[in-house]
Amino acid sequence: MCKEAQIGWMSREDMLKALRKIPQSCVYEEHQAKIRGKSGGHMVILHPNEHEKINKIYEKYKEISKVIEDVQMEITELEENGKKAKDKVMTCCKSIKSSIETYEQQMMEKIESYKNMKKQILTDHLNHLHTIEQLFKVKNEEINHCINDSDININDRKLKLQQLLDDSSVQTISWNNHGKQVDTVIDIDSFDSLFDSVKHLFQQYMVIHERGIIKMDIDCCLININN
């Protein structure tokens, strides 16, 4: 037929190749039959639409594999960023802790100094009272000795007793007997509210900025392979 139609050999081969790709042609059926014969009849003959569906499934497989790889990388990045965030908080808290410890030491020294200042006032006052106490103790012993001294006649004892009682140094001795010399309370203003203030500052400045989607509906991940 090709000879009668004056079709050349190369043109004939080209035509056969083209017809082998057309399912409606006899050449296509003969070609597929030869293929089935070579494979022992186990090869599945696919329609072009089926080829297209297979290609789509393969493309979706590659697509989901790429998504899985990206998610795995995101998990790795998330772990690294989580560690960085923790390190940042730890560094900040260590710095704050160091500053608090320094301030604590300074406050301890100030409190100790303030306490010692008040203590010195009380100590000086106590020494003064001990001195007065000793004077009265000596005077009391002299009076008792005078009263009980049998070696001296009664008139001399009365005279000496009168002198002891009229001693102006004893009569003029005085001391503060009107309550506490100093206020023994050492108070720190607004100390109770300090913790709340620090807590408020932490809540205000140490904040995790939530970005992106945290909760994801799993249904959104389902892929319709028929699309």
PDB file of C-alpha atoms in Angstrom:
ATOM      1  CA  MET A   1       0.000   0.000   0.000  1.00  0.00           C
ATOM      2  CA  CYS A   2       2.870   2.311   0.845  1.00  0.00           C
ATOM      3  CA  LYS A   3       4.468   1.480  -2.511  1.00  0.00           C
ATOM      4  CA  GLU A   4       1.244   2.249  -4.346  1.00  0.00           C
ATOM      5  CA  ALA A   5       0.926   5.500  -2.415  1.00  0.00           C
ATOM      6  CA  GLN A   6       4.566   6.236  -3.292  1.00  0.00           C
ATOM      7  CA  ILE A   7       5.516   6.604   0.438  1.00  0.00           C
ATOM      8  CA  GLY A   8       9.257   6.377   1.066  1.00  0.00           C
ATOM      9  CA  TRP A   9      10.881   3.914   3.490  1.00  0.00           C
ATOM     10  CA  MET A  10      11.788   6.550   6.100  1.00  0.00           C
ATOM     11  CA  SER A  11       8.351   8.095   5.835  1.00  0.00           C
ATOM     12  CA  ARG A  12       6.829   4.682   6.347  1.00  0.00           C
ATOM     13  CA  GLU A  13       8.843   4.101   9.548  1.00  0.00           C
ATOM     14  CA  ASP A  14       7.836   7.482  10.856  1.00  0.00           C
ATOM     15  CA  MET A  15       4.217   6.694  10.178  1.00  0.00           C
ATOM     16  CA  LEU A  16       4.466   3.339  11.999  1.00  0.00           C
ATOM     17  CA  LYS A  17       6.021   5.022  15.023  1.00  0.00           C
ATOM     18  CA  ALA A  18       3.197   7.507  15.090  1.00  0.00           C
ATOM     19  CA  LEU A  19       0.529   4.797  14.714  1.00  0.00           C
ATOM     20  CA  ARG A  20       2.050   2.749  17.555  1.00  0.00           C
ATOM     21  CA  LYS A  21       1.192   5.615  19.909  1.00  0.00           C
ATOM     22  CA  ILE A  22      -2.458   5.826  18.827  1.00  0.00           C
ATOM     23  CA  PRO A  23      -4.617   3.318  20.808  1.00  0.00           C
ATOM     24  CA  GLN A  24      -7.327   3.297  18.117  1.00  0.00           C
ATOM     25  CA  SER A  25      -4.940   2.111  15.383  1.00  0.00           C
ATOM     26  CA  CYS A  26      -4.305  -1.509  14.388  1.00  0.00           C
ATOM     27  CA  VAL A  27      -0.566  -0.850  14.508  1.00  0.00           C
ATOM     28  CA  TYR A  28      -0.922   0.096  18.186  1.00  0.00           C
ATOM     29  CA  GLU A  29      -2.740  -3.187  18.949  1.00  0.00           C
ATOM     30  CA  GLU A  30      -0.153  -5.248  17.026  1.00  0.00           C
ATOM     31  CA  HIS A  31       2.685  -3.466  18.786  1.00  0.00           C
ATOM     32  CA  GLN A  32       1.145  -4.046  22.210  1.00  0.00           C
ATOM     33  CA  ALA A  33       0.549  -7.714  21.334  1.00  0.00           C
ATOM     34  CA  LYS A  34       4.235  -8.119  20.460  1.00  0.00           C
ATOM     35  CA  ILE A  35       5.184  -6.534  23.770  1.00  0.00           C
ATOM     36  CA  ARG A  36       2.854  -8.892  25.634  1.00  0.00           C
ATOM     37  CA  GLY A  37       4.396 -11.822  23.821  1.00  0.00           C
ATOM     38  CA  LYS A  38       7.927 -10.795  24.812  1.00  0.00           C
ATOM     39  CA  SER A  39       7.001 -10.314  28.479  1.00  0.00           C
ATOM     40  CA  GLY A  40       5.203 -13.609  28.772  1.00  0.00           C
ATOM     41  CA  GLY A  41       1.796 -11.965  28.966  1.00  0.00           C
ATOM     42  CA  HIS A  42       2.437 -10.316  32.385  1.00  0.00           C
ATOM     43  CA  MET A  43       2.743  -6.702  31.285  1.00  0.00           C
ATOM     44  CA  VAL A  44      -0.219  -4.465  32.019  1.00  0.00           C
ATOM     45  CA  ILE A  45      -1.328  -2.328  29.131  1.00  0.00           C
ATOM     46  CA  LEU A  46      -2.030   1.170  30.421  1.00  0.00           C
ATOM     47  CA  HIS A  47      -4.338   3.695  28.918  1.00  0.00           C
ATOM     48  CA  PRO A  48      -2.878   7.207  28.533  1.00  0.00           C
ATOM     49  CA  ASN A  49      -5.305   8.427  31.209  1.00  0.00           C
ATOM     50  CA  GLU A  50      -3.887   5.825  33.573  1.00  0.00           C
ATOM     51  CA  HIS A  51      -0.376   6.970  32.728  1.00  0.00           C
ATOM     52  CA  GLU A  52      -1.437  10.483  33.617  1.00  0.00           C
ATOM     53  CA  LYS A  53      -2.884   9.363  36.963  1.00  0.00           C
ATOM     54  CA  ILE A  54       0.281   7.410  37.778  1.00  0.00           C
ATOM     55  CA  ASN A  55       2.366  10.469  37.002  1.00  0.00           C
ATOM     56  CA  LYS A  56       0.158  12.581  39.262  1.00  0.00           C
ATOM     57  CA  ILE A  57       0.555  10.091  42.120  1.00  0.00           C
ATOM     58  CA  TYR A  58       4.317  10.084  41.656  1.00  0.00           C
ATOM     59  CA  GLU A  59       4.402  13.874  41.613  1.00  0.00           C
ATOM     60  CA  LYS A  60       2.357  13.974  44.818  1.00  0.00           C
ATOM     61  CA  TYR A  61       4.748  11.444  46.354  1.00  0.00           C
ATOM     62  CA  LYS A  62       7.673  13.725  45.528  1.00  0.00           C
ATOM     63  CA  GLU A  63       5.717  16.698  46.845  1.00  0.00           C
ATOM     64  CA  ILE A  64       4.858  15.089  50.206  1.00  0.00           C
ATOM     65  CA  SER A  65       8.429  13.810  50.539  1.00  0.00           C
ATOM     66  CA  LYS A  66       9.672  17.372  50.131  1.00  0.00           C
ATOM     67  CA  VAL A  67       7.133  18.587  52.704  1.00  0.00           C
ATOM     68  CA  ILE A  68       8.294  15.890  55.154  1.00  0.00           C
ATOM     69  CA  GLU A  69      11.899  16.960  54.643  1.00  0.00           C
ATOM     70  CA  ASP A  70      10.945  20.593  55.287  1.00  0.00           C
ATOM     71  CA  VAL A  71       9.014  19.694  58.457  1.00  0.00           C
ATOM     72  CA  GLN A  72      11.954  17.639  59.737  1.00  0.00           C
ATOM     73  CA  MET A  73      14.217  20.623  59.148  1.00  0.00           C
ATOM     74  CA  GLU A  74      11.718  22.843  60.974  1.00  0.00           C
ATOM     75  CA  ILE A  75      11.768  20.462  63.961  1.00  0.00           C
ATOM     76  CA  THR A  76      15.572  20.653  64.026  1.00  0.00           C
ATOM     77  CA  GLU A  77      15.467  24.446  63.795  1.00  0.00           C
ATOM     78  CA  LEU A  78      12.799  24.543  66.510  1.00  0.00           C
ATOM     79  CA  GLU A  79      15.000  22.511  68.872  1.00  0.00           C
ATOM     80  CA  GLU A  80      17.970  24.790  68.163  1.00  0.00           C
ATOM     81  CA  ASN A  81      15.902  27.955  68.632  1.00  0.00           C
ATOM     82  CA  GLY A  82      14.390  26.539  71.822  1.00  0.00           C
ATOM     83  CA  LYS A  83      17.889  25.981  73.211  1.00  0.00           C
ATOM     84  CA  LYS A  84      18.928  29.500  72.180  1.00  0.00           C
ATOM     85  CA  ALA A  85      15.856  30.968  73.900  1.00  0.00           C
ATOM     86  CA  LYS A  86      16.567  29.004  77.091  1.00  0.00           C
ATOM     87  CA  ASP A  87      20.216  30.086  77.027  1.00  0.00           C
ATOM     88  CA  LYS A  88      19.111  33.694  76.605  1.00  0.00           C
ATOM     89  CA  VAL A  89      16.774  33.463  79.607  1.00  0.00           C
ATOM     90  CA  MET A  90      19.446  31.716  81.696  1.00  0.00           C
ATOM     91  CA  THR A  91      22.040  34.371  80.820  1.00  0.00           C
ATOM     92  CA  CYS A  92      19.608  37.165  81.641  1.00  0.00           C
ATOM     93  CA  CYS A  93      18.551  35.558  84.930  1.00  0.00           C
ATOM     94  CA  LYS A  94      22.172  34.915  85.921  1.00  0.00           C
ATOM     95  CA  SER A  95      22.951  38.579  85.305  1.00  0.00           C
ATOM     96  CA  ILE A  96      19.904  39.638  87.317  1.00  0.00           C
ATOM     97  CA  LYS A  97      20.811  37.177  90.073  1.00  0.00           C
ATOM     98  CA  SER A  98      24.360  38.537  90.190  1.00  0.00           C
ATOM     99  CA  SER A  99      23.044  42.101  90.437  1.00  0.00           C
ATOM    100  CA  ILE A 100      20.594  41.067  93.160  1.00  0.00           C
ATOM    101  CA  GLU A 101      23.378  39.348  95.119  1.00  0.00           C
ATOM    102  CA  THR A 102      25.537  42.472  94.836  1.00  0.00           C
ATOM    103  CA  TYR A 103      22.667  44.667  95.979  1.00  0.00           C
ATOM    104  CA  GLU A 104      21.889  42.173  98.739  1.00  0.00           C
ATOM    105  CA  GLN A 105      25.460  42.438 100.021  1.00  0.00           C
ATOM    106  CA  GLN A 106      25.273  46.230  99.935  1.00  0.00           C
ATOM    107  CA  MET A 107      21.997  46.186 101.847  1.00  0.00           C
ATOM    108  CA  MET A 108      23.435  43.798 104.434  1.00  0.00           C
ATOM    109  CA  GLU A 109      26.340  46.172 104.989  1.00  0.00           C
ATOM    110  CA  LYS A 110      24.032  49.183 105.302  1.00  0.00           C
ATOM    111  CA  ILE A 111      21.773  47.360 107.746  1.00  0.00           C
ATOM    112  CA  GLU A 112      24.783  46.262 109.792  1.00  0.00           C
ATOM    113  CA  SER A 113      26.121  49.818 109.849  1.00  0.00           C
ATOM    114  CA  TYR A 114      22.745  51.238 110.854  1.00  0.00           C
ATOM    115  CA  LYS A 115      22.332  48.575 113.542  1.00  0.00           C
ATOM    116  CA  ASN A 116      25.824  49.259 114.921  1.00  0.00           C
ATOM    117  CA  MET A 117      25.106  52.972 115.066  1.00  0.00           C
ATOM    118  CA  LYS A 118      21.997  52.348 117.165  1.00  0.00           C
ATOM    119  CA  LYS A 119      23.810  49.728 119.199  1.00  0.00           C
ATOM    120  CA  GLN A 120      26.590  52.202 120.003  1.00  0.00           C
ATOM    121  CA  ILE A 121      24.043  54.675 121.341  1.00  0.00           C
ATOM    122  CA  LEU A 122      22.533  51.975 123.546  1.00  0.00           C
ATOM    123  CA  THR A 123      25.976  50.772 124.641  1.00  0.00           C
ATOM    124  CA  ASP A 124      27.043  54.278 125.653  1.00  0.00           C
ATOM    125  CA  HIS A 125      23.817  54.714 127.561  1.00  0.00           C
ATOM    126  CA  LEU A 126      24.275  51.321 129.217  1.00  0.00           C
ATOM    127  CA  ASN A 127      27.811  52.223 130.317  1.00  0.00           C
ATOM    128  CA  HIS A 128      26.504  55.460 131.777  1.00  0.00           C
ATOM    129  CA  LEU A 129      23.845  53.557 133.719  1.00  0.00           C
ATOM    130  CA  HIS A 130      26.435  51.083 134.993  1.00  0.00           C
ATOM    131  CA  THR A 131      28.530  53.997 136.263  1.00  0.00           C
ATOM    132  CA  ILE A 132      25.556  55.453 138.117  1.00  0.00           C
ATOM    133  CA  GLU A 133      24.653  52.021 139.415  1.00  0.00           C
ATOM    134  CA  GLN A 134      28.161  51.611 140.803  1.00  0.00           C
ATOM    135  CA  LEU A 135      27.984  55.002 142.555  1.00  0.00           C
ATOM    136  CA  PHE A 136      24.734  54.076 144.259  1.00  0.00           C
ATOM    137  CA  LYS A 137      26.080  50.663 145.120  1.00  0.00           C
ATOM    138  CA  VAL A 138      29.114  52.182 146.840  1.00  0.00           C
ATOM    139  CA  LYS A 139      26.968  54.762 148.589  1.00  0.00           C
ATOM    140  CA  ASN A 140      24.576  52.078 149.771  1.00  0.00           C
ATOM    141  CA  GLU A 141      27.458  49.980 151.124  1.00  0.00           C
ATOM    142  CA  GLU A 142      28.851  53.025 152.979  1.00  0.00           C
ATOM    143  CA  ILE A 143      25.467  53.730 154.528  1.00  0.00           C
ATOM    144  CA  ASN A 144      25.008  50.118 155.638  1.00  0.00           C
ATOM    145  CA  HIS A 145      28.512  50.011 157.048  1.00  0.00           C
ATOM    146  CA  CYS A 146      27.917  53.246 158.930  1.00  0.00           C
ATOM    147  CA  ILE A 147      24.689  51.991 160.426  1.00  0.00           C
ATOM    148  CA  ASN A 148      26.155  48.653 161.461  1.00  0.00           C
ATOM    149  CA  ASP A 149      29.609  49.824 162.571  1.00  0.00           C
ATOM    150  CA  SER A 150      29.660  49.082 166.300  1.00  0.00           C
ATOM    151  CA  ASP A 151      33.148  50.480 166.714  1.00  0.00           C
ATOM    152  CA  ILE A 152      31.808  54.003 166.343  1.00  0.00           C
ATOM    153  CA  ASN A 153      29.566  55.521 168.975  1.00  0.00           C
ATOM    154  CA  ILE A 154      26.009  56.279 168.105  1.00  0.00           C
ATOM    155  CA  ASN A 155      26.425  60.028 167.817  1.00  0.00           C
ATOM    156  CA  ASP A 156      29.332  59.748 165.410  1.00  0.00           C
ATOM    157  CA  ARG A 157      27.408  57.253 163.343  1.00  0.00           C
ATOM    158  CA  LYS A 158      24.433  59.591 163.113  1.00  0.00           C
ATOM    159  CA  LEU A 159      26.664  62.422 162.063  1.00  0.00           C
ATOM    160  CA  LYS A 160      28.409  60.333 159.431  1.00  0.00           C
ATOM    161  CA  LEU A 161      25.104  58.951 158.201  1.00  0.00           C
ATOM    162  CA  GLN A 162      23.766  62.460 157.824  1.00  0.00           C
ATOM    163  CA  GLN A 163      26.807  63.408 155.785  1.00  0.00           C
ATOM    164  CA  LEU A 164      26.350  60.404 153.531  1.00  0.00           C
ATOM    165  CA  LEU A 165      22.696  61.166 152.996  1.00  0.00           C
ATOM    166  CA  ASP A 166      23.354  64.825 152.277  1.00  0.00           C
ATOM    167  CA  ASP A 167      26.053  64.094 149.695  1.00  0.00           C
ATOM    168  CA  SER A 168      25.185  66.393 146.797  1.00  0.00           C
ATOM    169  CA  SER A 169      26.964  64.197 144.250  1.00  0.00           C
ATOM    170  CA  VAL A 170      24.417  61.496 144.895  1.00  0.00           C
ATOM    171  CA  GLN A 171      21.446  63.803 145.063  1.00  0.00           C
ATOM    172  CA  THR A 172      22.170  65.396 141.701  1.00  0.00           C
ATOM    173  CA  ILE A 173      22.731  62.157 139.757  1.00  0.00           C
ATOM    174  CA  SER A 174      20.064  61.592 137.099  1.00  0.00           C
ATOM    175  CA  TRP A 175      19.477  59.428 134.051  1.00  0.00           C
ATOM    176  CA  ASN A 176      16.957  59.037 131.309  1.00  0.00           C
ATOM    177  CA  ASN A 177      14.141  56.878 132.534  1.00  0.00           C
ATOM    178  CA  HIS A 178      11.563  57.728 129.901  1.00  0.00           C
ATOM    179  CA  GLY A 179      11.361  54.651 127.700  1.00  0.00           C
ATOM    180  CA  LYS A 180      13.632  53.454 124.904  1.00  0.00           C
ATOM    181  CA  GLN A 181      16.718  55.422 124.000  1.00  0.00           C
ATOM    182  CA  VAL A 182      16.486  54.446 120.315  1.00  0.00           C
ATOM    183  CA  ASP A 183      13.981  52.774 118.049  1.00  0.00           C
ATOM    184  CA  THR A 184      15.184  49.182 117.751  1.00  0.00           C
ATOM    185  CA  VAL A 185      13.116  48.533 114.615  1.00  0.00           C
ATOM    186  CA  ILE A 186      15.064  48.338 111.348  1.00  0.00           C
ATOM    187  CA  ASP A 187      12.490  48.519 108.613  1.00  0.00           C
ATOM    188  CA  ILE A 188      12.841  48.365 104.837  1.00  0.00           C
ATOM    189  CA  ASP A 189      10.277  50.515 103.074  1.00  0.00           C
ATOM    190  CA  SER A 190       8.042  48.737 100.559  1.00  0.00           C
ATOM    191  CA  PHE A 191       9.961  45.493 100.993  1.00  0.00           C
ATOM    192  CA  ASP A 192       6.771  43.454 100.835  1.00  0.00           C
ATOM    193  CA  SER A 193       5.801  45.025  97.513  1.00  0.00           C
ATOM    194  CA  LEU A 194       9.267  44.547  96.009  1.00  0.00           C
ATOM    195  CA  PHE A 195       8.590  40.949  95.029  1.00  0.00           C
ATOM    196  CA  ASP A 196       5.353  41.891  93.266  1.00  0.00           C
ATOM    197  CA  SER A 197       7.155  44.682  91.413  1.00  0.00           C
ATOM    198  CA  VAL A 198       9.942  42.352  90.253  1.00  0.00           C
ATOM    199  CA  LYS A 199       7.393  39.727  89.241  1.00  0.00           C
ATOM    200  CA  HIS A 200       5.487  42.346  87.261  1.00  0.00           C
ATOM    201  CA  LEU A 201       8.683  43.433  85.483  1.00  0.00           C
ATOM    202  CA  PHE A 202       9.478  39.830  84.562  1.00  0.00           C
ATOM    203  CA  GLN A 203       5.978  39.343  83.188  1.00  0.00           C
ATOM    204  CA  GLN A 204       6.219  42.604  81.254  1.00  0.00           C
ATOM    205  CA  TYR A 205       9.653  42.207  79.686  1.00  0.00           C
ATOM    206  CA  MET A 206      10.377  38.465  79.606  1.00  0.00           C
ATOM    207  CA  VAL A 207       7.654  37.444  77.176  1.00  0.00           C
ATOM    208  CA  ILE A 208       7.552  34.669  74.597  1.00  0.00           C
ATOM    209  CA  HIS A 209       6.385  36.169  71.314  1.00  0.00           C
ATOM    210  CA  GLU A 210       4.120  33.537  69.766  1.00  0.00           C
ATOM    211  CA  ARG A 211       4.486  33.498  66.006  1.00  0.00           C
ATOM    212  CA  GLY A 212       2.888  31.380  63.312  1.00  0.00           C
ATOM    213  CA  ILE A 213       0.423  28.531  63.694  1.00  0.00           C
ATOM    214  CA  ILE A 214       0.689  26.443  66.858  1.00  0.00           C
ATOM    215  CA  LYS A 215      -2.436  24.279  66.487  1.00  0.00           C
ATOM    216  CA  MET A 216      -2.883  22.699  63.068  1.00  0.00           C
ATOM    217  CA  ASP A 217      -5.916  20.724  61.959  1.00  0.00           C
ATOM    218  CA  ILE A 218      -4.689  17.338  60.724  1.00  0.00           C
ATOM    219  CA  ASP A 219      -7.440  17.284  58.096  1.00  0.00           C
ATOM    220  CA  CYS A 220      -5.630  20.109  56.327  1.00  0.00           C
ATOM    221  CA  CYS A 221      -2.732  17.740  55.694  1.00  0.00           C
ATOM    222  CA  LEU A 222      -4.767  15.121  53.847  1.00  0.00           C
ATOM    223  CA  ILE A 223      -4.072  15.060  50.132  1.00  0.00           C
ATOM    224  CA  ASN A 224      -6.578  13.945  47.568  1.00  0.00           C
ATOM    225  CA  ILE A 225      -4.410  11.913  45.228  1.00  0.00           C
ATOM    226  CA  ASN A 226      -7.136  11.950  42.587  1.00  0.00           C
ATOM    227  CA  ASN A 227      -6.711  15.698  42.079  1.00  0.00           C
TER     228      ASN A 227
END
